[in-house]
PDB file of C-alpha atoms in Angstrom:
ATOM      1  CA  MET L  20     176.498 279.464 169.510  1.00  0.00           C
ATOM      2  CA  HIS L  21     178.769 276.860 167.999  1.00  0.00           C
ATOM      3  CA  SER L  22     180.784 277.300 164.818  1.00  0.00           C
ATOM      4  CA  LYS L  23     182.578 275.216 162.225  1.00  0.00           C
ATOM      5  CA  LYS L  24     185.887 276.618 163.442  1.00  0.00           C
ATOM      6  CA  GLU L  25     185.156 275.506 167.014  1.00  0.00           C
ATOM      7  CA  LEU L  26     184.428 271.955 165.858  1.00  0.00           C
ATOM      8  CA  GLU L  27     187.596 271.901 163.733  1.00  0.00           C
ATOM      9  CA  GLU L  28     189.641 272.953 166.771  1.00  0.00           C
ATOM     10  CA  VAL L  29     188.081 270.173 168.859  1.00  0.00           C
ATOM     11  CA  HIS L  30     188.986 267.629 166.187  1.00  0.00           C
ATOM     12  CA  GLN L  31     192.586 268.836 165.970  1.00  0.00           C
ATOM     13  CA  ARG L  32     192.866 268.845 169.763  1.00  0.00           C
ATOM     14  CA  ILE L  33     191.904 265.197 170.224  1.00  0.00           C
ATOM     15  CA  LEU L  34     193.552 263.685 167.122  1.00  0.00           C
ATOM     16  CA  PRO L  35     196.762 262.616 168.947  1.00  0.00           C
ATOM     17  CA  TYR L  36     194.689 260.595 171.432  1.00  0.00           C
ATOM     18  CA  ILE L  37     192.096 258.847 169.241  1.00  0.00           C
ATOM     19  CA  HIS L  38     191.960 256.413 166.338  1.00  0.00           C
ATOM     20  CA  LYS L  39     190.667 257.662 163.005  1.00  0.00           C
ATOM     21  CA  THR L  40     188.209 254.817 162.578  1.00  0.00           C
ATOM     22  CA  PRO L  41     187.458 253.137 159.246  1.00  0.00           C
ATOM     23  CA  VAL L  42     184.304 253.570 157.167  1.00  0.00           C
ATOM     24  CA  LEU L  43     182.899 250.270 155.895  1.00  0.00           C
ATOM     25  CA  HIS L  44     180.419 249.452 153.124  1.00  0.00           C
ATOM     26  CA  SER L  45     178.487 246.327 152.319  1.00  0.00           C
ATOM     27  CA  SER L  46     176.937 245.833 148.893  1.00  0.00           C
ATOM     28  CA  LEU L  47     174.661 243.212 150.423  1.00  0.00           C
ATOM     29  CA  LEU L  48     173.421 245.659 153.078  1.00  0.00           C
ATOM     30  CA  ASN L  49     172.906 248.274 150.378  1.00  0.00           C
ATOM     31  CA  GLU L  50     170.735 245.726 148.562  1.00  0.00           C
ATOM     32  CA  ILE L  51     168.757 244.786 151.678  1.00  0.00           C
ATOM     33  CA  SER L  52     168.144 248.442 152.594  1.00  0.00           C
ATOM     34  CA  GLY L  53     167.704 249.852 149.088  1.00  0.00           C
ATOM     35  CA  THR L  54     170.117 252.630 149.894  1.00  0.00           C
ATOM     36  CA  ASP L  55     173.830 253.460 149.945  1.00  0.00           C
ATOM     37  CA  LEU L  56     175.190 252.934 153.474  1.00  0.00           C
ATOM     38  CA  PHE L  57     178.464 254.166 154.930  1.00  0.00           C
ATOM     39  CA  PHE L  58     179.274 252.768 158.377  1.00  0.00           C
ATOM     40  CA  LYS L  59     181.601 254.857 160.570  1.00  0.00           C
ATOM     41  CA  CYS L  60     183.002 252.124 162.810  1.00  0.00           C
ATOM     42  CA  GLU L  61     183.537 253.555 166.276  1.00  0.00           C
ATOM     43  CA  ASN L  62     183.582 249.981 167.580  1.00  0.00           C
ATOM     44  CA  PHE L  63     187.238 250.210 166.445  1.00  0.00           C
ATOM     45  CA  GLN L  64     187.830 253.354 168.510  1.00  0.00           C
ATOM     46  CA  ARG L  65     190.171 253.179 171.497  1.00  0.00           C
ATOM     47  CA  MET L  66     188.258 251.470 174.374  1.00  0.00           C
ATOM     48  CA  GLY L  67     185.691 250.345 171.818  1.00  0.00           C
ATOM     49  CA  ALA L  68     183.315 253.302 171.508  1.00  0.00           C
ATOM     50  CA  PHE L  69     182.862 256.898 170.282  1.00  0.00           C
ATOM     51  CA  LYS L  70     182.906 258.121 173.899  1.00  0.00           C
ATOM     52  CA  MET L  71     186.706 258.256 173.844  1.00  0.00           C
ATOM     53  CA  ARG L  72     186.334 261.393 171.707  1.00  0.00           C
ATOM     54  CA  GLY L  73     184.175 263.407 174.088  1.00  0.00           C
ATOM     55  CA  ALA L  74     186.050 262.269 177.194  1.00  0.00           C
ATOM     56  CA  THR L  75     189.387 263.321 175.698  1.00  0.00           C
ATOM     57  CA  ASN L  76     188.124 266.726 174.603  1.00  0.00           C
ATOM     58  CA  ALA L  77     186.498 267.434 177.971  1.00  0.00           C
ATOM     59  CA  ILE L  78     189.717 266.635 179.878  1.00  0.00           C
ATOM     60  CA  LEU L  79     191.899 268.677 177.521  1.00  0.00           C
ATOM     61  CA  GLN L  80     189.586 271.678 177.926  1.00  0.00           C
ATOM     62  CA  LEU L  81     190.160 271.800 181.683  1.00  0.00           C
ATOM     63  CA  PRO L  82     192.845 274.247 182.870  1.00  0.00           C
ATOM     64  CA  LYS L  83     196.184 272.466 183.423  1.00  0.00           C
ATOM     65  CA  GLU L  84     196.146 272.772 187.235  1.00  0.00           C
ATOM     66  CA  GLN L  85     192.620 271.337 187.332  1.00  0.00           C
ATOM     67  CA  GLN L  86     193.596 268.484 185.022  1.00  0.00           C
ATOM     68  CA  GLN L  87     196.285 267.391 187.487  1.00  0.00           C
ATOM     69  CA  LYS L  88     193.697 266.869 190.252  1.00  0.00           C
ATOM     70  CA  GLY L  89     191.930 264.374 188.040  1.00  0.00           C
ATOM     71  CA  VAL L  90     188.396 263.832 186.793  1.00  0.00           C
ATOM     72  CA  VAL L  91     185.372 262.046 188.199  1.00  0.00           C
ATOM     73  CA  THR L  92     182.191 260.643 186.653  1.00  0.00           C
ATOM     74  CA  HIS L  93     179.436 258.182 187.484  1.00  0.00           C
ATOM     75  CA  SER L  94     178.822 255.610 184.790  1.00  0.00           C
ATOM     76  CA  SER L  95     178.640 251.866 184.489  1.00  0.00           C
ATOM     77  CA  GLY L  96     178.965 252.006 180.748  1.00  0.00           C
ATOM     78  CA  ASN L  97     181.262 253.111 177.988  1.00  0.00           C
ATOM     79  CA  PHE L  98     181.924 256.563 179.435  1.00  0.00           C
ATOM     80  CA  ALA L  99     183.531 255.008 182.526  1.00  0.00           C
ATOM     81  CA  GLN L 100     185.991 253.224 180.253  1.00  0.00           C
ATOM     82  CA  ALA L 101     186.452 256.234 177.982  1.00  0.00           C
ATOM     83  CA  LEU L 102     187.224 258.638 180.807  1.00  0.00           C
ATOM     84  CA  SER L 103     189.632 256.151 182.409  1.00  0.00           C
ATOM     85  CA  LEU L 104     191.600 255.622 179.198  1.00  0.00           C
ATOM     86  CA  ALA L 105     191.538 259.288 178.186  1.00  0.00           C
ATOM     87  CA  ALA L 106     192.807 260.299 181.641  1.00  0.00           C
ATOM     88  CA  LYS L 107     195.507 257.630 181.529  1.00  0.00           C
ATOM     89  CA  SER L 108     196.616 258.823 178.062  1.00  0.00           C
ATOM     90  CA  ILE L 109     196.881 262.395 179.345  1.00  0.00           C
ATOM     91  CA  GLY L 110     198.538 261.243 182.588  1.00  0.00           C
ATOM     92  CA  ILE L 111     195.967 262.182 185.241  1.00  0.00           C
ATOM     93  CA  PRO L 112     193.770 260.163 187.647  1.00  0.00           C
ATOM     94  CA  ALA L 113     190.170 259.187 186.822  1.00  0.00           C
ATOM     95  CA  TYR L 114     187.719 258.417 189.632  1.00  0.00           C
ATOM     96  CA  ILE L 115     184.781 256.314 188.489  1.00  0.00           C
ATOM     97  CA  VAL L 116     181.641 255.854 190.580  1.00  0.00           C
ATOM     98  CA  MET L 117     179.989 252.606 189.460  1.00  0.00           C
ATOM     99  CA  PRO L 118     176.788 250.970 190.695  1.00  0.00           C
ATOM    100  CA  SER L 119     177.405 247.665 192.475  1.00  0.00           C
ATOM    101  CA  SER L 120     175.108 246.089 189.866  1.00  0.00           C
ATOM    102  CA  ALA L 121     177.463 246.943 186.972  1.00  0.00           C
ATOM    103  CA  PRO L 122     178.683 243.833 185.113  1.00  0.00           C
ATOM    104  CA  GLN L 123     182.079 242.557 186.260  1.00  0.00           C
ATOM    105  CA  VAL L 124     183.355 242.756 182.686  1.00  0.00           C
ATOM    106  CA  LYS L 125     182.796 246.549 182.775  1.00  0.00           C
ATOM    107  CA  LYS L 126     184.493 246.945 186.154  1.00  0.00           C
ATOM    108  CA  ASN L 127     187.451 244.943 184.838  1.00  0.00           C
ATOM    109  CA  ALA L 128     187.666 247.137 181.738  1.00  0.00           C
ATOM    110  CA  VAL L 129     187.710 250.326 183.830  1.00  0.00           C
ATOM    111  CA  LYS L 130     190.492 248.866 186.012  1.00  0.00           C
ATOM    112  CA  THR L 131     192.493 247.861 182.941  1.00  0.00           C
ATOM    113  CA  TYR L 132     192.352 251.465 181.745  1.00  0.00           C
ATOM    114  CA  GLY L 133     193.562 252.716 185.128  1.00  0.00           C
ATOM    115  CA  GLY L 134     190.260 254.034 186.480  1.00  0.00           C
ATOM    116  CA  ILE L 135     189.905 254.219 190.276  1.00  0.00           C
ATOM    117  CA  ILE L 136     186.537 252.640 191.070  1.00  0.00           C
ATOM    118  CA  THR L 137     184.177 253.536 193.916  1.00  0.00           C
ATOM    119  CA  GLU L 138     181.210 251.159 194.112  1.00  0.00           C
ATOM    120  CA  CYS L 139     177.861 252.380 195.387  1.00  0.00           C
ATOM    121  CA  PRO L 140     174.222 251.192 195.542  1.00  0.00           C
ATOM    122  CA  PRO L 141     172.566 251.428 192.112  1.00  0.00           C
ATOM    123  CA  THR L 142     170.545 254.616 192.594  1.00  0.00           C
ATOM    124  CA  LEU L 143     171.177 257.981 190.986  1.00  0.00           C
ATOM    125  CA  GLU L 144     171.224 259.607 194.429  1.00  0.00           C
ATOM    126  CA  ASP L 145     174.023 257.323 195.632  1.00  0.00           C
ATOM    127  CA  ARG L 146     176.001 257.885 192.467  1.00  0.00           C
ATOM    128  CA  LYS L 147     175.734 261.654 192.816  1.00  0.00           C
ATOM    129  CA  GLU L 148     176.610 261.662 196.526  1.00  0.00           C
ATOM    130  CA  ASN L 149     179.715 259.563 195.951  1.00  0.00           C
ATOM    131  CA  ALA L 150     180.870 261.702 193.032  1.00  0.00           C
ATOM    132  CA  GLN L 151     180.332 264.816 195.145  1.00  0.00           C
ATOM    133  CA  ARG L 152     182.377 263.374 198.020  1.00  0.00           C
ATOM    134  CA  ILE L 153     185.283 262.446 195.716  1.00  0.00           C
ATOM    135  CA  MET L 154     185.276 265.939 194.232  1.00  0.00           C
ATOM    136  CA  GLN L 155     185.511 267.469 197.710  1.00  0.00           C
ATOM    137  CA  GLU L 156     188.274 265.092 198.823  1.00  0.00           C
ATOM    138  CA  THR L 157     190.460 265.258 195.703  1.00  0.00           C
ATOM    139  CA  GLY L 158     189.518 268.486 193.900  1.00  0.00           C
ATOM    140  CA  ALA L 159     188.771 266.378 190.800  1.00  0.00           C
ATOM    141  CA  SER L 160     186.483 267.888 188.135  1.00  0.00           C
ATOM    142  CA  PHE L 161     183.145 266.213 187.407  1.00  0.00           C
ATOM    143  CA  LEU L 162     182.509 265.298 183.763  1.00  0.00           C
ATOM    144  CA  HIS L 163     179.045 264.203 182.634  1.00  0.00           C
ATOM    145  CA  PRO L 164     178.876 261.366 180.059  1.00  0.00           C
ATOM    146  CA  SER L 165     176.519 263.193 177.678  1.00  0.00           C
ATOM    147  CA  ASN L 166     175.329 266.527 179.044  1.00  0.00           C
ATOM    148  CA  ASP L 167     178.588 268.462 178.820  1.00  0.00           C
ATOM    149  CA  THR L 168     179.326 270.856 175.974  1.00  0.00           C
ATOM    150  CA  ASN L 169     182.933 269.706 175.527  1.00  0.00           C
ATOM    151  CA  VAL L 170     181.834 266.074 175.542  1.00  0.00           C
ATOM    152  CA  ILE L 171     179.110 266.790 172.953  1.00  0.00           C
ATOM    153  CA  LEU L 172     181.549 268.594 170.624  1.00  0.00           C
ATOM    154  CA  GLY L 173     184.041 265.733 170.978  1.00  0.00           C
ATOM    155  CA  GLN L 174     181.397 263.168 170.027  1.00  0.00           C
ATOM    156  CA  GLY L 175     180.676 265.169 166.861  1.00  0.00           C
ATOM    157  CA  THR L 176     184.162 264.488 165.499  1.00  0.00           C
ATOM    158  CA  ALA L 177     183.193 260.989 164.304  1.00  0.00           C
ATOM    159  CA  ALA L 178     180.728 262.607 161.882  1.00  0.00           C
ATOM    160  CA  ILE L 179     183.339 265.200 160.871  1.00  0.00           C
ATOM    161  CA  GLU L 180     185.684 262.383 159.781  1.00  0.00           C
ATOM    162  CA  LEU L 181     182.843 260.594 157.997  1.00  0.00           C
ATOM    163  CA  LEU L 182     181.928 263.759 156.061  1.00  0.00           C
ATOM    164  CA  GLN L 183     185.562 264.483 155.223  1.00  0.00           C
ATOM    165  CA  GLU L 184     185.641 261.107 153.458  1.00  0.00           C
ATOM    166  CA  TYR L 185     182.112 261.266 152.020  1.00  0.00           C
ATOM    167  CA  PRO L 186     181.111 264.942 151.750  1.00  0.00           C
ATOM    168  CA  ASP L 187     177.894 264.248 149.833  1.00  0.00           C
ATOM    169  CA  LEU L 188     176.077 262.196 152.481  1.00  0.00           C
ATOM    170  CA  GLU L 189     172.408 263.193 152.641  1.00  0.00           C
ATOM    171  CA  VAL L 190     171.628 261.773 156.084  1.00  0.00           C
ATOM    172  CA  ILE L 191     173.561 260.554 159.124  1.00  0.00           C
ATOM    173  CA  VAL L 192     171.799 258.205 161.538  1.00  0.00           C
ATOM    174  CA  THR L 193     172.986 257.653 165.120  1.00  0.00           C
ATOM    175  CA  PRO L 194     171.573 255.886 168.174  1.00  0.00           C
ATOM    176  CA  VAL L 195     170.128 258.133 170.910  1.00  0.00           C
ATOM    177  CA  GLY L 196     170.837 257.501 174.597  1.00  0.00           C
ATOM    178  CA  GLY L 197     171.924 260.452 176.688  1.00  0.00           C
ATOM    179  CA  GLY L 198     171.940 262.611 173.539  1.00  0.00           C
ATOM    180  CA  GLY L 199     175.639 263.512 173.358  1.00  0.00           C
ATOM    181  CA  LEU L 200     176.333 261.591 170.153  1.00  0.00           C
ATOM    182  CA  VAL L 201     173.240 262.677 168.234  1.00  0.00           C
ATOM    183  CA  ALA L 202     173.716 266.341 169.288  1.00  0.00           C
ATOM    184  CA  GLY L 203     177.417 266.387 168.332  1.00  0.00           C
ATOM    185  CA  THR L 204     176.667 264.589 165.077  1.00  0.00           C
ATOM    186  CA  ALA L 205     173.903 267.072 164.216  1.00  0.00           C
ATOM    187  CA  LEU L 206     176.295 270.007 164.715  1.00  0.00           C
ATOM    188  CA  ALA L 207     178.920 268.290 162.532  1.00  0.00           C
ATOM    189  CA  ALA L 208     176.364 267.508 159.808  1.00  0.00           C
ATOM    190  CA  HIS L 209     175.154 271.116 159.881  1.00  0.00           C
ATOM    191  CA  PHE L 210     178.635 272.664 159.593  1.00  0.00           C
ATOM    192  CA  PHE L 211     180.486 270.068 157.493  1.00  0.00           C
ATOM    193  CA  GLY L 212     177.744 268.515 155.353  1.00  0.00           C
ATOM    194  CA  LYS L 213     175.906 269.794 152.296  1.00  0.00           C
ATOM    195  CA  ASN L 214     172.287 269.850 153.440  1.00  0.00           C
ATOM    196  CA  CYS L 215     173.012 266.704 155.418  1.00  0.00           C
ATOM    197  CA  LYS L 216     170.229 265.769 157.859  1.00  0.00           C
ATOM    198  CA  THR L 217     170.711 264.026 161.196  1.00  0.00           C
ATOM    199  CA  ILE L 218     168.216 261.379 162.292  1.00  0.00           C
ATOM    200  CA  GLY L 219     168.234 259.653 165.675  1.00  0.00           C
ATOM    201  CA  ALA L 220     167.321 256.017 166.306  1.00  0.00           C
ATOM    202  CA  GLU L 221     165.797 254.978 169.621  1.00  0.00           C
ATOM    203  CA  PRO L 222     164.112 251.882 171.051  1.00  0.00           C
ATOM    204  CA  PHE L 223     160.342 252.086 171.684  1.00  0.00           C
ATOM    205  CA  GLU L 224     161.251 250.712 175.126  1.00  0.00           C
ATOM    206  CA  ALA L 225     163.266 253.851 175.970  1.00  0.00           C
ATOM    207  CA  ASP L 226     161.807 256.549 173.735  1.00  0.00           C
ATOM    208  CA  ASP L 227     162.306 259.563 176.024  1.00  0.00           C
ATOM    209  CA  ALA L 228     164.083 261.593 173.324  1.00  0.00           C
ATOM    210  CA  TYR L 229     161.318 260.960 170.775  1.00  0.00           C
ATOM    211  CA  ARG L 230     158.750 262.139 173.329  1.00  0.00           C
ATOM    212  CA  SER L 231     160.915 265.110 174.332  1.00  0.00           C
ATOM    213  CA  LEU L 232     160.945 266.368 170.729  1.00  0.00           C
ATOM    214  CA  GLN L 233     157.135 265.991 170.634  1.00  0.00           C
ATOM    215  CA  SER L 234     156.485 267.781 173.927  1.00  0.00           C
ATOM    216  CA  GLY L 235     159.277 270.352 173.797  1.00  0.00           C
ATOM    217  CA  LYS L 236     160.561 269.440 177.261  1.00  0.00           C
ATOM    218  CA  ILE L 237     162.911 266.738 178.574  1.00  0.00           C
ATOM    219  CA  GLU L 238     160.889 263.572 179.207  1.00  0.00           C
ATOM    220  CA  THR L 239     161.949 260.547 181.245  1.00  0.00           C
ATOM    221  CA  ASN L 240     161.485 256.803 180.812  1.00  0.00           C
ATOM    222  CA  LYS L 241     159.293 254.922 183.271  1.00  0.00           C
ATOM    223  CA  THR L 242     160.748 251.616 182.054  1.00  0.00           C
ATOM    224  CA  THR L 243     163.859 250.920 180.023  1.00  0.00           C
ATOM    225  CA  ASN L 244     163.371 247.309 179.084  1.00  0.00           C
ATOM    226  CA  THR L 245     165.676 247.374 176.049  1.00  0.00           C
ATOM    227  CA  ILE L 246     168.664 245.315 174.974  1.00  0.00           C
ATOM    228  CA  GLY L 247     170.259 248.605 173.917  1.00  0.00           C
ATOM    229  CA  ASP L 248     171.825 249.013 177.348  1.00  0.00           C
ATOM    230  CA  GLY L 249     173.658 252.179 176.286  1.00  0.00           C
ATOM    231  CA  LEU L 250     170.382 253.923 175.408  1.00  0.00           C
ATOM    232  CA  LYS L 251     168.573 253.994 178.749  1.00  0.00           C
ATOM    233  CA  THR L 252     169.759 257.432 179.864  1.00  0.00           C
ATOM    234  CA  GLN L 253     167.853 260.624 179.184  1.00  0.00           C
ATOM    235  CA  LEU L 254     168.664 263.912 177.469  1.00  0.00           C
ATOM    236  CA  GLY L 255     170.126 266.883 179.330  1.00  0.00           C
ATOM    237  CA  ASP L 256     169.753 270.661 179.225  1.00  0.00           C
ATOM    238  CA  LYS L 257     172.992 271.098 177.232  1.00  0.00           C
ATOM    239  CA  ASN L 258     172.223 268.673 174.409  1.00  0.00           C
ATOM    240  CA  PHE L 259     168.427 268.974 174.179  1.00  0.00           C
ATOM    241  CA  PRO L 260     168.410 272.493 172.619  1.00  0.00           C
ATOM    242  CA  ILE L 261     170.960 271.335 170.007  1.00  0.00           C
ATOM    243  CA  ILE L 262     168.797 268.288 169.240  1.00  0.00           C
ATOM    244  CA  GLN L 263     165.680 270.480 168.943  1.00  0.00           C
ATOM    245  CA  GLN L 264     167.445 272.778 166.501  1.00  0.00           C
ATOM    246  CA  TYR L 265     169.490 270.382 164.364  1.00  0.00           C
ATOM    247  CA  VAL L 266     168.022 266.846 164.535  1.00  0.00           C
ATOM    248  CA  SER L 267     165.353 266.258 161.874  1.00  0.00           C
ATOM    249  CA  GLU L 268     163.549 263.432 163.621  1.00  0.00           C
ATOM    250  CA  ILE L 269     163.903 260.351 165.775  1.00  0.00           C
ATOM    251  CA  ILE L 270     162.797 256.955 164.484  1.00  0.00           C
ATOM    252  CA  ARG L 271     161.754 254.382 167.068  1.00  0.00           C
ATOM    253  CA  VAL L 272     162.476 250.682 166.636  1.00  0.00           C
ATOM    254  CA  GLU L 273     161.227 247.454 168.210  1.00  0.00           C
ATOM    255  CA  GLU L 274     163.488 245.105 170.165  1.00  0.00           C
ATOM    256  CA  ASN L 275     163.231 242.367 167.519  1.00  0.00           C
ATOM    257  CA  GLU L 276     164.285 244.912 164.864  1.00  0.00           C
ATOM    258  CA  ILE L 277     167.384 245.800 166.891  1.00  0.00           C
ATOM    259  CA  ILE L 278     168.299 242.108 167.244  1.00  0.00           C
ATOM    260  CA  GLU L 279     167.741 241.529 163.536  1.00  0.00           C
ATOM    261  CA  ALA L 280     169.939 244.515 162.585  1.00  0.00           C
ATOM    262  CA  LEU L 281     172.570 243.341 165.069  1.00  0.00           C
ATOM    263  CA  ARG L 282     172.596 239.881 163.504  1.00  0.00           C
ATOM    264  CA  ILE L 283     172.920 241.315 159.993  1.00  0.00           C
ATOM    265  CA  ILE L 284     175.914 243.464 160.988  1.00  0.00           C
ATOM    266  CA  TRP L 285     177.692 240.574 162.744  1.00  0.00           C
ATOM    267  CA  GLU L 286     176.915 238.084 159.967  1.00  0.00           C
ATOM    268  CA  ARG L 287     177.408 240.207 156.873  1.00  0.00           C
ATOM    269  CA  MET L 288     180.008 242.760 157.923  1.00  0.00           C
ATOM    270  CA  LYS L 289     181.969 240.436 160.226  1.00  0.00           C
ATOM    271  CA  ILE L 290     182.336 243.062 162.931  1.00  0.00           C
ATOM    272  CA  VAL L 291     181.510 242.990 166.639  1.00  0.00           C
ATOM    273  CA  VAL L 292     179.063 245.746 167.572  1.00  0.00           C
ATOM    274  CA  GLU L 293     176.943 246.253 170.677  1.00  0.00           C
ATOM    275  CA  PRO L 294     173.122 246.170 170.525  1.00  0.00           C
ATOM    276  CA  SER L 295     172.820 249.960 171.036  1.00  0.00           C
ATOM    277  CA  SER L 296     174.787 250.444 167.788  1.00  0.00           C
ATOM    278  CA  ALA L 297     172.385 248.341 165.761  1.00  0.00           C
ATOM    279  CA  THR L 298     169.444 250.682 166.389  1.00  0.00           C
ATOM    280  CA  ALA L 299     170.681 253.028 163.660  1.00  0.00           C
ATOM    281  CA  LEU L 300     170.603 250.305 160.980  1.00  0.00           C
ATOM    282  CA  ALA L 301     167.296 249.044 162.418  1.00  0.00           C
ATOM    283  CA  ALA L 302     165.802 252.515 161.859  1.00  0.00           C
ATOM    284  CA  VAL L 303     166.933 252.557 158.221  1.00  0.00           C
ATOM    285  CA  LEU L 304     165.505 249.077 157.612  1.00  0.00           C
ATOM    286  CA  ARG L 305     162.235 249.987 159.322  1.00  0.00           C
ATOM    287  CA  GLU L 306     161.694 253.145 157.235  1.00  0.00           C
ATOM    288  CA  LYS L 307     163.182 251.984 153.929  1.00  0.00           C
ATOM    289  CA  GLU L 308     161.121 254.391 151.808  1.00  0.00           C
ATOM    290  CA  LYS L 309     162.493 257.409 153.684  1.00  0.00           C
ATOM    291  CA  PHE L 310     166.082 256.438 152.867  1.00  0.00           C
ATOM    292  CA  ARG L 311     165.643 254.856 149.443  1.00  0.00           C
ATOM    293  CA  ASN L 312     168.511 255.599 147.031  1.00  0.00           C
ATOM    294  CA  LYS L 313     170.034 258.138 149.398  1.00  0.00           C
ATOM    295  CA  LYS L 314     173.623 258.242 150.636  1.00  0.00           C
ATOM    296  CA  VAL L 315     173.312 257.450 154.327  1.00  0.00           C
ATOM    297  CA  GLY L 316     175.978 257.555 157.010  1.00  0.00           C
ATOM    298  CA  ILE L 317     175.529 255.336 160.055  1.00  0.00           C
ATOM    299  CA  ILE L 318     177.567 255.829 163.205  1.00  0.00           C
ATOM    300  CA  ILE L 319     178.335 252.420 164.713  1.00  0.00           C
ATOM    301  CA  SER L 320     178.621 253.730 168.243  1.00  0.00           C
ATOM    302  CA  GLY L 321     180.539 250.925 169.930  1.00  0.00           C
ATOM    303  CA  GLY L 322     181.521 247.298 170.209  1.00  0.00           C
ATOM    304  CA  ASN L 323     181.659 246.641 173.941  1.00  0.00           C
ATOM    305  CA  VAL L 324     179.653 243.454 174.120  1.00  0.00           C
ATOM    306  CA  ASP L 325     179.419 241.180 177.120  1.00  0.00           C
ATOM    307  CA  LEU L 326     180.192 237.916 175.328  1.00  0.00           C
ATOM    308  CA  SER L 327     178.529 235.884 178.105  1.00  0.00           C
ATOM    309  CA  GLN L 328     175.247 237.604 177.222  1.00  0.00           C
ATOM    310  CA  LEU L 329     175.089 237.100 173.459  1.00  0.00           C
ATOM    311  CA  LEU L 330     171.605 237.378 171.978  1.00  0.00           C
ATOM    312  CA  PHE L 331     172.023 234.709 169.321  1.00  0.00           C
TER     313      PHE L 331
END
C-alpha cells in the first residue's frame, strides 16, 4: 500500500521539472458558493495541465537504460502534450499515437513539445496496435495516461502543494476522467490532510465513475456527449481500488452547469481554464448545502482550450 513517505519522494523527484502553481481565491466566488474556495491552478502548469506531474514521475521511475529508449502513449489530449514535454525536459524521445480526428491545435502542441506523432484511425484497437508496434520497433516503454501507479502518484502532488499551503482544508474537489487525478488527490488528502475528504465531479453525460462506485465494478460510457472533453475516458484497475477506498463520493453535473461554472471562472477570476476543469466548481455550486461554510480546495485541472471552439 501507499505511504506518506512515498508521496513525499514523488514530489521531491518531480520538483525540478514542474511549476509550483499558484492558489487563487475569489471573495465573489466565496459569496456565490457560500463557502471558502481555494483554487489550485494547474492551468498554469507546464504544458497547461496537471498531467505534467504524472508524466514526469512515470518517466523518472523507469530504469535509466529504459528511459533512453523513450516512452510511448496513445492520447489525443493533455497527456500527449505532458509526456512530450516531460520527455523533452529529461532528454529522451516520446512517441505519441494520436487519432486522425484529434484537433490540429493538439497535434501542433505535441510537435512543439518534441513529441513524435503517429496518426491512426480513431478506434481504441488502432491506437493499441500502433503503440504496440512502436514499442517493438524502438524498445520504448508504454505509459498509460491515468491507469499507471507512478502517473497516479505524480498527479497527487498538486493536492500535496495545496495542503502544504492550506493544511486545514476540509474537502478537495477534482474532475473525474480516467481517474488518475482524483485517485492521486485522494491519497494526498488522506496522508497530508486533517480529515480532508476527496470528492469527484463528473458530467451526467459521462458518469462511468459514479456508476462504478455504485456497482463496485468498472463501468463504461455508452455515450460521452459532454463539453468536458478530458472526462470521456474510463477508470482503470490501478486507480479504481484507490477511488473506492479514499474518494467519499462523486457529484454529477449537467452540461449547462459546467458552462455556467466555466463562465464564472473566466469572468470573475480572469483565468483561462478548459471545460473539464469547471466541473469541480459546478459540483460545489450544485450541492451548496454540502459545502456551506467549509474550506474547500478545487483543483483546476488545466487550461488547454481550443480558442476556435469557445462556448460563449
